[in-house]
Every structure is written in structure tokens, then in C-alpha cells.
Coordinates of C-alpha atoms in Angstrom, one line a residue:
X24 CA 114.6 84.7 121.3
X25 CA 116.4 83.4 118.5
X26 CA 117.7 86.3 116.1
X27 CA 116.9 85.9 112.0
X28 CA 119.8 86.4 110.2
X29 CA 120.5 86.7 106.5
X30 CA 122.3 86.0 103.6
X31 CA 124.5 89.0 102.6
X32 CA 123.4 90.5 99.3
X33 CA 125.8 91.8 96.5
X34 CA 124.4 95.3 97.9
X35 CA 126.0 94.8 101.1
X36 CA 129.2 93.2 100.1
X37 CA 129.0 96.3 98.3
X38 CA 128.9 98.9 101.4
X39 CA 130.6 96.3 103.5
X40 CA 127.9 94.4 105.2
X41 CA 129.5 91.4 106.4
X42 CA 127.9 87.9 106.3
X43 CA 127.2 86.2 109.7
X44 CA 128.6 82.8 110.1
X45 CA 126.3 80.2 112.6
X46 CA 128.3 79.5 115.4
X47 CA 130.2 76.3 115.7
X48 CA 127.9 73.2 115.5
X49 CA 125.2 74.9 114.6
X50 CA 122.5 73.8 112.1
X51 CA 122.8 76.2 109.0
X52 CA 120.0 77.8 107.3
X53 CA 118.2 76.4 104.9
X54 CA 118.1 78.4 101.4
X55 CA 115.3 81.1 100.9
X56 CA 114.6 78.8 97.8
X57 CA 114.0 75.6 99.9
X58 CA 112.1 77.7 102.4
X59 CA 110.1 78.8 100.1
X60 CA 109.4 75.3 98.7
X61 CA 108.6 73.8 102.2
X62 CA 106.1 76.8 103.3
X63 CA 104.1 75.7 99.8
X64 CA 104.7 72.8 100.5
X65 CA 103.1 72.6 104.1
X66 CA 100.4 74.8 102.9
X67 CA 99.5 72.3 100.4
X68 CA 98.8 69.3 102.4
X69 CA 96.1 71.4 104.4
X70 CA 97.9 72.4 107.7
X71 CA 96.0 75.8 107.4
X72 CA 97.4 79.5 108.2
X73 CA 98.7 80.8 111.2
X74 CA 96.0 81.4 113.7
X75 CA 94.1 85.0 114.1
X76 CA 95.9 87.1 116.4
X77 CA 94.0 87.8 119.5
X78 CA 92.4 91.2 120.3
X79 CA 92.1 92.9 123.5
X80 CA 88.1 93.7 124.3
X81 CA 86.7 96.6 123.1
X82 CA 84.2 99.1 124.9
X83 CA 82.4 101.6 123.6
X84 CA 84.1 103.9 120.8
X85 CA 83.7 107.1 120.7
X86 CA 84.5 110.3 117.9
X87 CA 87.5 112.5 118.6
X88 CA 89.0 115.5 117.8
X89 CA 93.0 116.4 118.5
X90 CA 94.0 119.9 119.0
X91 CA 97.4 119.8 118.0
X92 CA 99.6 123.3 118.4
X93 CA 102.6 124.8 116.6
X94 CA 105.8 125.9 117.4
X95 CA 106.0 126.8 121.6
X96 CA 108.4 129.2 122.3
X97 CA 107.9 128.7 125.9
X98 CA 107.8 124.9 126.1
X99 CA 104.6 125.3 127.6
X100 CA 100.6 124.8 126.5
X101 CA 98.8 127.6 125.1
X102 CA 95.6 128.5 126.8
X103 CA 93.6 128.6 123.1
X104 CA 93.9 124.6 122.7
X105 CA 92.0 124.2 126.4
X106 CA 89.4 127.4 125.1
X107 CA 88.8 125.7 121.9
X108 CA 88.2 122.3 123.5
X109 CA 85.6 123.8 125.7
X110 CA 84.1 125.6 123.3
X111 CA 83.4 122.2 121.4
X112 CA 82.1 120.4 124.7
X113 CA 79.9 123.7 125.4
X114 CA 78.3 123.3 121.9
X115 CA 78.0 119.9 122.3
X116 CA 76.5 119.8 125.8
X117 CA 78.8 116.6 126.0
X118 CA 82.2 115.0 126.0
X119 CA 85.6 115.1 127.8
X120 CA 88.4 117.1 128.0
X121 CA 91.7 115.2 128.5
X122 CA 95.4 115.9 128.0
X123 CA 98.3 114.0 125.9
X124 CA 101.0 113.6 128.0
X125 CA 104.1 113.0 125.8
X126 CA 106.1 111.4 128.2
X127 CA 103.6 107.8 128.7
X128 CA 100.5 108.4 125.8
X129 CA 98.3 108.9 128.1
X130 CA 95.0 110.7 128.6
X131 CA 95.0 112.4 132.0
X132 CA 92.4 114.5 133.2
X133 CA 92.1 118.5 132.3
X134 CA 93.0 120.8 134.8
X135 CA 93.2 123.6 133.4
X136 CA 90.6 126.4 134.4
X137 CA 88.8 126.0 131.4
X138 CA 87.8 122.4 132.1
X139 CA 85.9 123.2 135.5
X140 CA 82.7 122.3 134.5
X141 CA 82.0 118.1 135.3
X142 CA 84.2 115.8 133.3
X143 CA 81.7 113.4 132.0
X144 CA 82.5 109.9 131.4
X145 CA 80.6 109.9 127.5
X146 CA 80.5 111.4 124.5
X147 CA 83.3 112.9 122.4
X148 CA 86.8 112.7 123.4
X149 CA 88.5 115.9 123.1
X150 CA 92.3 115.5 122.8
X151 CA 95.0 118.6 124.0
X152 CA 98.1 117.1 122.4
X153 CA 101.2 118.5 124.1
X154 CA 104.3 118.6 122.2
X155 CA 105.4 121.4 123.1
X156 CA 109.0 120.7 124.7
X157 CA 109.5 118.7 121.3
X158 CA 108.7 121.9 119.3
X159 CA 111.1 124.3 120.1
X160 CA 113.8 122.1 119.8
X161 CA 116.4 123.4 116.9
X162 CA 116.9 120.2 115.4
X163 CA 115.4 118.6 112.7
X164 CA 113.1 115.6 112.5
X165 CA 110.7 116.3 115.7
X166 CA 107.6 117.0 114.1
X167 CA 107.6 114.1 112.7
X168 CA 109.0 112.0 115.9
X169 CA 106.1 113.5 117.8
X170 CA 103.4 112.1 115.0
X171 CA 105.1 109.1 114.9
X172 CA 104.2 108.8 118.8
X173 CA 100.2 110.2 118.4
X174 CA 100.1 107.7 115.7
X175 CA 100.9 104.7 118.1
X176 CA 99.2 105.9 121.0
X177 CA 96.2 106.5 118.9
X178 CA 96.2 103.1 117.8
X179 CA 96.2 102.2 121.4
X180 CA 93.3 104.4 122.8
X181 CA 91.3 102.5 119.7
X182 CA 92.1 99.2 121.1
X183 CA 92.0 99.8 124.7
X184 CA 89.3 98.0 126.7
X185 CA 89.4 101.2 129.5
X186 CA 87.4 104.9 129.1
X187 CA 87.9 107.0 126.8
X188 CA 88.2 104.5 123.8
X189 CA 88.7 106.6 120.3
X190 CA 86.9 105.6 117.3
X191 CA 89.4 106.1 114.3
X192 CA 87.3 106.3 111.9
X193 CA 85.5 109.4 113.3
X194 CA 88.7 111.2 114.2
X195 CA 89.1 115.0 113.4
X196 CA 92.2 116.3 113.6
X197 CA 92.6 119.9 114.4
X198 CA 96.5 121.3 113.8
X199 CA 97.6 125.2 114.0
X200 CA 100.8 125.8 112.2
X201 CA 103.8 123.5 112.8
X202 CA 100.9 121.4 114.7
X203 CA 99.6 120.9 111.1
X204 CA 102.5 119.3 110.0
X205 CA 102.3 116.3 113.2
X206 CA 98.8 115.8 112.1
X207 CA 99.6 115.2 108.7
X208 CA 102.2 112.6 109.6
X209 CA 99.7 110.8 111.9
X210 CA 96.9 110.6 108.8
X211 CA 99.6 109.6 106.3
X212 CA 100.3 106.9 109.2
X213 CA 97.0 106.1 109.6
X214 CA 96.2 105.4 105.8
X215 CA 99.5 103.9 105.2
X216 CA 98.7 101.0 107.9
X217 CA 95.2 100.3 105.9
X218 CA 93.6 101.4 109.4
X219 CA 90.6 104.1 108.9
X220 CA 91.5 107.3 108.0
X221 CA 90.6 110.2 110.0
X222 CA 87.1 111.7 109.1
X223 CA 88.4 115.6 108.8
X224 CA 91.8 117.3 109.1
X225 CA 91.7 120.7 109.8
X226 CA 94.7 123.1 109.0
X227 CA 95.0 126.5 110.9
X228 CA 97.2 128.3 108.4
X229 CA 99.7 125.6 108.3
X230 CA 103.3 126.3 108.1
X231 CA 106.2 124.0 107.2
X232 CA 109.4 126.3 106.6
X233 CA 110.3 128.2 109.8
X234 CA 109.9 131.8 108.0
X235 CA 108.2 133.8 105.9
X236 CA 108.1 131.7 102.9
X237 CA 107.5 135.7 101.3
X238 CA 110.0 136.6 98.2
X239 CA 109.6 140.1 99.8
X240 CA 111.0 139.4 103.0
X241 CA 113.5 142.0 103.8
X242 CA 117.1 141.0 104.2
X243 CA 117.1 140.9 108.2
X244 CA 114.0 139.1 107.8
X245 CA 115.8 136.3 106.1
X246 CA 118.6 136.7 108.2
X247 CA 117.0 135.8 111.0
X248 CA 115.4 133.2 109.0
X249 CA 118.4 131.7 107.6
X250 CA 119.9 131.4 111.6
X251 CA 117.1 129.2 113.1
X252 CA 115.6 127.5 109.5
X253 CA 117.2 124.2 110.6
X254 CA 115.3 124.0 113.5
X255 CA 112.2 125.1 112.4
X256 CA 111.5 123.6 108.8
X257 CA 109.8 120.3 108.9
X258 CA 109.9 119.6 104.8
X259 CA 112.4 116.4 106.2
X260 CA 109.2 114.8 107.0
X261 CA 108.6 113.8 103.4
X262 CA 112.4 113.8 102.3
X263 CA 112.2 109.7 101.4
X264 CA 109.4 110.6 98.3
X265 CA 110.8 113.2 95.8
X266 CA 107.4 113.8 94.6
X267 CA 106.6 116.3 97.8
X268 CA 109.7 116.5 99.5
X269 CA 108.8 120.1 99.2
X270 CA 105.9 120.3 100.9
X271 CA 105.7 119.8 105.1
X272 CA 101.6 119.5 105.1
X273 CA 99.9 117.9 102.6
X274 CA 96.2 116.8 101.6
X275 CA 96.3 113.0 101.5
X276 CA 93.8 110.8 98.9
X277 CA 91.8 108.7 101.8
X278 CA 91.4 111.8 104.1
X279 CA 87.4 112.3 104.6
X280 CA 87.9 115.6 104.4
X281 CA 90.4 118.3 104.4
X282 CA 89.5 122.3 105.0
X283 CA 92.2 124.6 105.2
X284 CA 92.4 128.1 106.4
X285 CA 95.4 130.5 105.6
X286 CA 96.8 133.8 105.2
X287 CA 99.7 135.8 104.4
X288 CA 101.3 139.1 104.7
X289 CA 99.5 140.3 108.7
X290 CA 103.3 141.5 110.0
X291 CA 106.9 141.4 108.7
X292 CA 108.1 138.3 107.8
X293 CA 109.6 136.0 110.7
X294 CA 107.4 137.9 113.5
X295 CA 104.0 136.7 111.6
X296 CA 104.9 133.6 109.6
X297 CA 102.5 132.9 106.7
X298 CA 100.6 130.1 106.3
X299 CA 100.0 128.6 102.7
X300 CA 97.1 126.9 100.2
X301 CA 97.3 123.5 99.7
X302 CA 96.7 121.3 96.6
X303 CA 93.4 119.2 97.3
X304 CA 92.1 120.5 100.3
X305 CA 89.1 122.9 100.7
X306 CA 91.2 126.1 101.1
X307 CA 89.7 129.2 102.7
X308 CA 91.8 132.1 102.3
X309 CA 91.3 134.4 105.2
X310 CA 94.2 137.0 103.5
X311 CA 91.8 139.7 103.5
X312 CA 89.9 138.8 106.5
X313 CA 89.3 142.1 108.9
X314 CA 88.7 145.6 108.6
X315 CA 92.3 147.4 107.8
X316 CA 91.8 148.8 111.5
X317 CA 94.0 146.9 113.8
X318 CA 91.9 143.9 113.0
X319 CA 93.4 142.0 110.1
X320 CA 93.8 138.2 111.2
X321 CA 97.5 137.2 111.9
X322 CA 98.9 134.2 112.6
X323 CA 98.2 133.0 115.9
X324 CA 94.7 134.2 115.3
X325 CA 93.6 132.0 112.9
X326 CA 92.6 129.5 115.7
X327 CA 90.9 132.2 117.5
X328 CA 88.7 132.8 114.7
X329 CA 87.9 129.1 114.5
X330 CA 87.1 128.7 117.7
X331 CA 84.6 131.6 117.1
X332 CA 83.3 129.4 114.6
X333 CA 82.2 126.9 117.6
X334 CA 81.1 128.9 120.3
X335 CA 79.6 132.0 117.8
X336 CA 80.5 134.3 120.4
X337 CA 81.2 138.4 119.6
X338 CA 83.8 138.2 117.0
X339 CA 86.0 141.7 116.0
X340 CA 85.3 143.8 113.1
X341 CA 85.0 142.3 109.3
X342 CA 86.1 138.8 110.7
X343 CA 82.4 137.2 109.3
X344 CA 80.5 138.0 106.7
X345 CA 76.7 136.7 107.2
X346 CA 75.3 134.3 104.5
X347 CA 76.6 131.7 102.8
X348 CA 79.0 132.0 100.3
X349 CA 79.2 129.3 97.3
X350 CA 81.8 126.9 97.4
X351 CA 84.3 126.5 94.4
X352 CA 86.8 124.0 94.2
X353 CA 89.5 126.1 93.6
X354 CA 88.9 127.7 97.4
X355 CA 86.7 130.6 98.9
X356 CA 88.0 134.1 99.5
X357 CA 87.1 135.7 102.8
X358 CA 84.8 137.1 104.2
X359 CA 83.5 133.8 105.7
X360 CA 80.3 133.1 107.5
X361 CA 80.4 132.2 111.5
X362 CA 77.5 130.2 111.0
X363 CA 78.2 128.0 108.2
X364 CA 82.6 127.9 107.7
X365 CA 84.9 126.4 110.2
X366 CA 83.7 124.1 112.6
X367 CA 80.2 123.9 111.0
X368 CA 81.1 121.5 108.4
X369 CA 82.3 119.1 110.5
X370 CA 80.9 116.0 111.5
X371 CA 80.1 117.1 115.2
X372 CA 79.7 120.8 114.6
X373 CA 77.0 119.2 112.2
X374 CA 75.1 121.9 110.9
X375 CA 76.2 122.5 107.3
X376 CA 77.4 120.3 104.5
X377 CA 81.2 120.6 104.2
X378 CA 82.3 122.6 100.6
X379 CA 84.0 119.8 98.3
X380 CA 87.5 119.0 98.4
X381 CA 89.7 118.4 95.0
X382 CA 90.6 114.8 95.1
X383 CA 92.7 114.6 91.7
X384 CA 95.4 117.1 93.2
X385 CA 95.2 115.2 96.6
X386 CA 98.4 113.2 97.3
X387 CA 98.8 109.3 97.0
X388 CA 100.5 108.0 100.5
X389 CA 103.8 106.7 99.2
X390 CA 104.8 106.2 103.2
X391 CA 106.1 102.6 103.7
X392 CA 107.2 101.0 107.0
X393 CA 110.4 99.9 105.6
X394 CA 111.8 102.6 104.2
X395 CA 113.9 105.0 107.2
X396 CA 110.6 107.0 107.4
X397 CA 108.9 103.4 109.3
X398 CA 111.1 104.3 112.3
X399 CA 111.5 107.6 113.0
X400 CA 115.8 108.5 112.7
X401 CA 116.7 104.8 112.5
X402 CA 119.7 105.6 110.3
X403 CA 120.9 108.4 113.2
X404 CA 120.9 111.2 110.4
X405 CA 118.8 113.8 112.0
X406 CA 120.4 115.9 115.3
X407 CA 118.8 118.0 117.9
X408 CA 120.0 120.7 120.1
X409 CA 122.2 119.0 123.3
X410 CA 121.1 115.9 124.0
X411 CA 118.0 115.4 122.4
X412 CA 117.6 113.6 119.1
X413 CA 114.5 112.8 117.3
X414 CA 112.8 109.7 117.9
X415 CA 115.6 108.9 120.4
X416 CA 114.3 111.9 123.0
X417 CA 110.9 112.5 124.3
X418 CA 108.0 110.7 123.8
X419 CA 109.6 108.0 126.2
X420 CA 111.9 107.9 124.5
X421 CA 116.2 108.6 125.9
X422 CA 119.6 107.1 127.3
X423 CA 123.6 107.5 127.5
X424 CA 124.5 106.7 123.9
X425 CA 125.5 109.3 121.5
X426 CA 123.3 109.9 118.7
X427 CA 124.6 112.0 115.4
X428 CA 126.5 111.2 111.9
X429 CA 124.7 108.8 110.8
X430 CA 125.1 106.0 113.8
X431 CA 124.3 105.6 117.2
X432 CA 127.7 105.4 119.8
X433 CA 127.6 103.1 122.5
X434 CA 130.4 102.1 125.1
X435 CA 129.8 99.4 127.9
X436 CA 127.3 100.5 130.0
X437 CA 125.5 103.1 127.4
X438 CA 122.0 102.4 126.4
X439 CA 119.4 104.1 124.0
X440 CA 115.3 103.5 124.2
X441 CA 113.2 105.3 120.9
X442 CA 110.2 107.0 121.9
X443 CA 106.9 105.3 121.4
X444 CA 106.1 103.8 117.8
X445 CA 103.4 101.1 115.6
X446 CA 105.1 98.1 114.8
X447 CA 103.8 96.9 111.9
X448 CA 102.2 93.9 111.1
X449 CA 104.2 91.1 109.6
X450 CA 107.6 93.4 109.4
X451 CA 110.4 91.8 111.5
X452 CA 113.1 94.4 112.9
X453 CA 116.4 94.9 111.4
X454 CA 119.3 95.8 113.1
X455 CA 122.9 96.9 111.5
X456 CA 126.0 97.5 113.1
X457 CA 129.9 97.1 113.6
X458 CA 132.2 96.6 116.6
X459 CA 135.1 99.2 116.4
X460 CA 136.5 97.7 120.1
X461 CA 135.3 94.7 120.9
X462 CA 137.2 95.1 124.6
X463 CA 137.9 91.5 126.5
X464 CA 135.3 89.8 123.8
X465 CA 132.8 88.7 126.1
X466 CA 130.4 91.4 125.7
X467 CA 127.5 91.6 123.8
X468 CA 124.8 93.5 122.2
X469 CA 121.5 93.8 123.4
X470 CA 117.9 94.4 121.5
X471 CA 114.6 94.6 124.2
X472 CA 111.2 95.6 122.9
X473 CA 108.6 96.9 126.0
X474 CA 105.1 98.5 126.0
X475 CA 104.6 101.9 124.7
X476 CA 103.9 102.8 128.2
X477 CA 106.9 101.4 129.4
X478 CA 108.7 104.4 131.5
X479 CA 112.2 105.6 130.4
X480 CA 114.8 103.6 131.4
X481 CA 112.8 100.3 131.6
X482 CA 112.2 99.1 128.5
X483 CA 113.4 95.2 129.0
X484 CA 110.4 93.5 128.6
X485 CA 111.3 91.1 125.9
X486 CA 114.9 90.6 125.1
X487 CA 114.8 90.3 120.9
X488 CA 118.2 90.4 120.2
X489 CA 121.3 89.1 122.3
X490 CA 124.2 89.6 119.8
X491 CA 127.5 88.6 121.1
X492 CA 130.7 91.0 120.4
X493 CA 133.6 88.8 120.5
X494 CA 135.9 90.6 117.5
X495 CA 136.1 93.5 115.8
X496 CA 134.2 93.5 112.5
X497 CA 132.5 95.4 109.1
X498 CA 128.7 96.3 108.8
X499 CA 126.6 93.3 109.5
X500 CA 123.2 93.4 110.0
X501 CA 120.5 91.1 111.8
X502 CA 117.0 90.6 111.7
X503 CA 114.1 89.3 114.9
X504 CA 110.4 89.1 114.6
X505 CA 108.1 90.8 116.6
X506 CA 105.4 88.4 118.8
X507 CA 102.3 88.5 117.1
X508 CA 100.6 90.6 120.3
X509 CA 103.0 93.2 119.1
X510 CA 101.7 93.7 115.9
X511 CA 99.8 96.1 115.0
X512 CA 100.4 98.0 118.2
X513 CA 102.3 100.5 119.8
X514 CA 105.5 99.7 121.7
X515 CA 109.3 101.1 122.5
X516 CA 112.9 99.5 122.1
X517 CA 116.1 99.7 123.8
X518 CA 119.1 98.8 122.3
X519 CA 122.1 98.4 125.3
X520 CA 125.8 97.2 125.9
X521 CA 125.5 95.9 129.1
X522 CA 128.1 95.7 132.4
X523 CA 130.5 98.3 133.9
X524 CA 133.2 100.9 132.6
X525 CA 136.6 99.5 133.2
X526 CA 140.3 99.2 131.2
X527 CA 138.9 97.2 129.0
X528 CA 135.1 98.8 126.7
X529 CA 133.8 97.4 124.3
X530 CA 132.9 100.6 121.3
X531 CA 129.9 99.6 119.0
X532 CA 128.1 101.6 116.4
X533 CA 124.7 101.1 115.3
X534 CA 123.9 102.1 111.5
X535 CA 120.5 101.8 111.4
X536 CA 117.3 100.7 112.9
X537 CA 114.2 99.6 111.0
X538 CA 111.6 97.3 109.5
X539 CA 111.8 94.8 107.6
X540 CA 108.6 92.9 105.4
X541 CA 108.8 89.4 105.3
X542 CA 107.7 87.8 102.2
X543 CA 105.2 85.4 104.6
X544 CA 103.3 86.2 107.4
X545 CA 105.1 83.7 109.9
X546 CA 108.3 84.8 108.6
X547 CA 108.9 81.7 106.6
X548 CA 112.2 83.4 104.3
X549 CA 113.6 84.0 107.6
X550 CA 115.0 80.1 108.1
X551 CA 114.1 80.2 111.9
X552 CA 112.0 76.9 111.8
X553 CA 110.7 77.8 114.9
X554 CA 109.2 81.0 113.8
X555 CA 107.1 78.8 111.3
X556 CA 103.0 78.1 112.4
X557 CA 103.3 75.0 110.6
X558 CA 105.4 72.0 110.4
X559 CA 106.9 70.9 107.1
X560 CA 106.3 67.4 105.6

């Protein structure tokens, strides 16, 4: 497909960005000014939009809720997500337990012990996400590669014609600690794309920054804090909007509604990390919760006590208070009530109006597709331990080129596919790089777009980009539209240097990936006539 190049600005003459001449022969571009002129143009005499897009069928939709952990020492699931799910299907005497698997975006059946009872095929969908190889990687920038994934595969099980379909606008997202910090990302996704925003997110004393956020800590405490914070702080998920770029979790104006529960100060510092209030939400402040016995709540217990909330099963000294306590808009102190807090409030637990949230401190979504945040580590800035790099591991996402300062490293033969992401409706994708060695000057660059499901190391369904590398040069950078059954939908890219090693390889960096939004829907500024749904007089 033909690429969509552009003029150079005095920006990028600037930082280097060299202009791309049309090969030999070929037609130029018209202006963006005469573009312009003959989209109005066309539009005027009454040749009409572009058509609709097409829609795959739709079944039946049902709610949702995602249980999304925290950091995973192990790599491995934690058996509370599969005991809180069946708690909810218990209470509910319906739905389905299923299981993310981060490598496609699927749903695949539970097998877990606590799913034995019949799997249904109605009712609520009850989502284990599994990120957990992606959380305990000491790099920075994979909790928000991993929402970046649940986002697109979200907007896929909404779309998809096959069982279970999710209804987004009755999603509830559930998130313990770091797992708090994906689901953020996916609602700020989800309101940023103008699709619905979830019904409830849930926060089980969130936590953004690795340690004990404590001014007490002790000095070994941040020691040991200090070594691993890299890994293990995800406030570089907001680092594009200075207004919280200090903040990993926040309450987002559009959520339905946001509780949070937190508490501080169970064990010393790193061992028990502390989870914190948040501005806007309902918070619930569970510091106090227990009976100074051996039965204060910590951490990892915060989800138990939810869960207790859905099943209202024997719960350990001072953990519930009976009756209901007011609500206040400022947030409610423990002791909490096991029949009215937690899972009560929400839509499917049903049984008690929710307290109020405090939507003048909620946050605005700022996120915009075409800043670096649209595609997760398109400018190659953020590193992972070995191999893996955010956005450019997991989630399908891998390859032989080397990721790191700030550009991606490919000799002949290397390749590099970016985990599953939404491509936004009526962005094209920009692509900017340089050619250090351009070897015998008869390779080239390739740009391939696939499926979200598309398995690793076959993402070649649609060649975008075919740019050839015949001389060394600067910067440049290079733009290619999306098919309109794209849009809107999750998919994966590959960027390659095709053929074999030998004396002479071609050495090409990649700057940065990203999106672009064009000023018309067809991409008239682009000057690719053949881009255009209508003809011009």
C-alpha cells in the first residue's frame, strides 16, 4: 500500500528530520492547501462522506467484571483471583469463569479447582486477567503495556460475534495493588476512545511506587526500596501529563463509579507495601481494620476481605462491624459492614446503593492517541530486564531487534512485532527513522499490520509500509493509513529488514512509532488521492 509521506516542518529540519523526495517520474503531492481546497470542494457538489464502516454481528452482551492482580513474585496466578471469581458466580447462581491468556487475548476455559462446578454458557463473564510474567519484570513501562493489551482485547470481546461477548458499559473492574494501576490505564483507554466507560472500578489498596511510600521507613527499608524502585514504580504511566505524573492510579471523571479500599502501616515497610487514598473516589480506609491480635489487615489481605464481602462467609476478629455506617464524601473509616461495603454496592452484588464518589477532585482524561502514550514505548525510551521491553514483549508481542536508548536496532534479518494494541479511528501510523548502513542499497524497510490474535512471529498480514534503504541518511519520517476494518479495533505490527546476514547488512534505527490524526476522516491532507472516498471535480 502506498505510504503517506509529508512535508518536513521547521520542527524537523530542526532535530534533523529529512524531507523525502518522490522517486524519479513520480507525480508530486499536491499542497495541504490545495488538498484541502479539493476535499471542500468535492464535498460541495454533493458526492457525500465516506461510507459507514462495517461491523462484525453482535450476540448477546453480557456484564463483566476483571480481576486484575499485582505484582507476582512467582510469575504465576494467585489462587485468590479464581476464589474471588467463584465467590461472585456462587452469589450469583450464574456466570462463567474464564482466563486471559496474555499471550493471544483470549478467554479460555477455568481450570483451576475452584471452577469445578458447570461452566455455563450465560450470564456474567468473570475475567482472571494474567499478567503475571509481565509484573515482575524490573523494567519500567509494563503495567501500562499490559493495559494497553486488556484495553484492545476488551474492545474485541465487545465486538465479537462468538460467546462470551462483554458488554462495556457494564464492566467492573476489580484491581489489587499494582493490578490497580493496569485497570486504571484500561478506563482512562476506554474514556479516551469515547467508547463507554466501565460501570465500577474497584481498587484493593492500590499501589504505584514499589515501597513503602512511609516517611518512617527505616533506612534498610529504603534501601531495599531504592535497589528494585525502577522496576516496580508505575508513576511512568501518566509521565506525558504533568498534572498527575505523580500519581500511578487515579479516579477518572466518566468512571460510574470508583470505591477504594486501603491501608497503611500492617508490617515494615517493603515486606507490607501500603496502599493509598485517592482524590475522587469513594475511599474506605481499612487502617484500623482488626483486633490488634494477629488480625490487623495487611496487604495481600485486602482482597481477602473483599471477597468476604461476596460470599459473607466467617470472617476473623474486628474485620466487620454490623450496621451501616453513613457515607461522607471525604471517605469512611473502618470498621465496615460485610453486608452492605464491598461488593454490595456494585451493580451485580446489588443489594445496597453505592456511597457517593467526589466528582470535582476526579481527574479529566488528558490521554491522547497521538501523543507516545497512544502506543505503548513507541519512542524505545523504556527498558526491561534481558530481553524483554514494554510493549515490544509479551502480550504477543517480540523479535531479534534490539530495543533501548531511545530507538529500536535492526540489522538484515532482525524483526520486531508490539504486543496487541486499539488503533484508533481516523489516526494513520507514523513511522521515523534513519539508515546508519545502508549495506549493497537494495534493502528495504518493512511495516505489516496483522490481527491482535496473530501468533508471534506472524504478523504479515498486511504489508503498510515498504520503504526502500538505498543510502545512508538523517531522521525522516513516513506516514500509512490504517484500512477502515482496522479502526477502532485491536491489532499488532511488525516492523522487519528482510533477507540474510552476509558481508554486506544494512543497520537501521527506528526513532519512534505512533499515531498520527488526520485532519479528515479519509485522510484527505495526506495527498494519497487514492486514499480519498471521493473524486475531485
Amino acid at each position: 500500500m502506498a505510504s503517506h509521506r509529508r512535508r518536513p516542518t521547521s520542527h524537523d529540519l530542526r532535530r534533523g528530520v529529512a524531507p523525502i523526495r518522490p522517486a524519479p517520474g513520480a507525480r508530486p503531492a499536491p499542497r495541504r492547501g490545495v488538498v484541502v481546497a479539493a476535499a471542500i470542494a468535492a464535498l460541495a457538489v454533493g458526492l457525500g462522506p465516506a461510507p459507514a464502516r462495517p461491523g462484525p454481528p453482535r450476540g448477546v452482551a453480557e456484564p463483566a467484571v476483571v480481576i486484575t492482580h499485582g505484582f507476582s513474585l512467582s510469575g504465576t496466578l494467585a489462587d485468590w483471583m479464581f476464589d474471588l471469581a467463584d465467590a461472585i458466580r456462587d452469589r450469583l447462581g450464574t456466570g462463567r469463569i474464564v482466563v486471559y491468556d496474555p499471550g493471544s487475548g483470549a478467554l479460555l476455559p477455568c481450570a483451576h479447582p475452584a471452577c469445578d462446578d458447570p461452566p455455563g454458557t450465560s450470564g456474567p463473564v468473570l475475567v482472571v486477567m494474567d499478567w503475571a510474567e509481565q509484573s515482575n519484570d524490573l523494567g519500567s513501562g509494563f503495567s501500562e503495556a499490559a493495559a494497553e493489551a486488556l484495553f484492545a482485547d476488551l474492545v474485541e470481546w465487545s465486538l465479537a460475534d462468538a460467546d462470551p461477548r462483554v458488554d462495556l458499559a457494564r464492566l467492573h473492574l476489580v484491581g489489587h495493588s499494582r493490578g490497580a494501576v493496569v485497570n486504571g490505564e484500561v478506563a482512562e483507554r476506554l474514556i479516551a476512545a469515547g467508547l463507554p466507560a466501565p460501570a465500577q472500578m474497584t481498587t484493593l489498596d492500590p499501589h504505584d511506587t514499589g515501597g513503602n511510600r512511609s516517611a518512617q521507613a527505616s533506612g534498610v527499608e529504603l534501601a531495599i526500596y531504592g535497589a528494585v524502585r525502577g522496576g516496580l514504580d508505575d508513576l511512568d504511566v501518566n509521565q506525558e501529563h504533568p498534572e498527575y505524573s505523580d500519581r500511578g492510579v487515579v479516579s477518572w471523571s466518566g468512571l460510574g463509579y470508583h470505591d477504594n479500599f486501603w491501608r497503611t502501616g500492617c508490617l515494615p515497610g517493603f515486606l507490607d507495601p501500603d496502599g493509598i487514598f485517592l482524590d475522587g473516589a469513594m475511599n474506605f480506609d481499612m487502617t484500623t481494620v482488626g483486633d490488634g491480635q494477629g488480625n490487623d489487615i495487611c496487604h495481600s489481605d485486602v482482597h481477602g476481605w473483599y471477597a468476604l464481602t461476596v460470599s459473607g462467609g466467617p470472617a476473623p476478629a474486628g474485620w466487620f462491624n454490623p450496621g451501616i455506617v453513613g457515607c461522607a464524601v471525604s471517605g469512611r473509616d473502618a470498621p465496615l459492614d460485610q453486608t452492605v461495603d464491598g461488593f454490595n454496592s456494585s451493580e451485580l452484588g446489588g443489594t445496597v446503593p453505592p456511597c457517593p464518589t467526589d466528582p470535582p477532585n476526579q481527574q479529566t482524561v488528558l490521554f491522547d492517541f497521538t501523543l507516545r502514550e497512544g502506543l505503548v514505548n513507541g519512542a524505545f525510551e523504556r527498558v526491561g530486564s534481558g530481553s524483554s521491553d514494554a510493549g515490544w514483549s509479551y502480550a504477543g508481542g517480540g523479535g531479534t531487534a534490539t530495543v533501548g536508548s531511545g530507538e529500536m536496532m535492526l540489522d538484515t534479518g532482525d524483526f520486531r512485532e508490539h504486543g496487541r494494541f486499539y488503533v484508533p479511528p481516523d489516526h494513520l501510523l507514523r513511522v521515523c527513522y534513519r539508515v546508519e548502513d545502508p549495506g549493497d542499497g537494495d534493502g528495504s524497510l518493512a511495516v505489516s499490520s496483522c490481527a491482535a490474535a496473530t501468533p508471534l512471529g506472524s504478523c504479515i498480514d498486511r504489508q503498510m509500509l515498504t520503504l526502500p534503504i538505498e543510502e545512508a541518511s538523517a531522521s525522516r519520517c513516513v506516514e500509512a493509513s490504517f484500512l477502515a476494518e482496522e479502526q477502532g479495533r485491536g491489532a499488532r505490527l511488525r516492523i522487519e529488514l528482510p533477507g540474510r546476514r552476509g558481508p554486506s547488512t544494512v543497520d537501521v534505527r527506528v526513532e519512534e512509532v505512533g499515531f498520527l490524526a488526520t485532519l479528515f476522516a479519509d485522510g484527505f491532507e495526506s495527498g494519497d488521492s487514492s486514499a480519498w472516498s471521493v473524486a475531485t471535480p
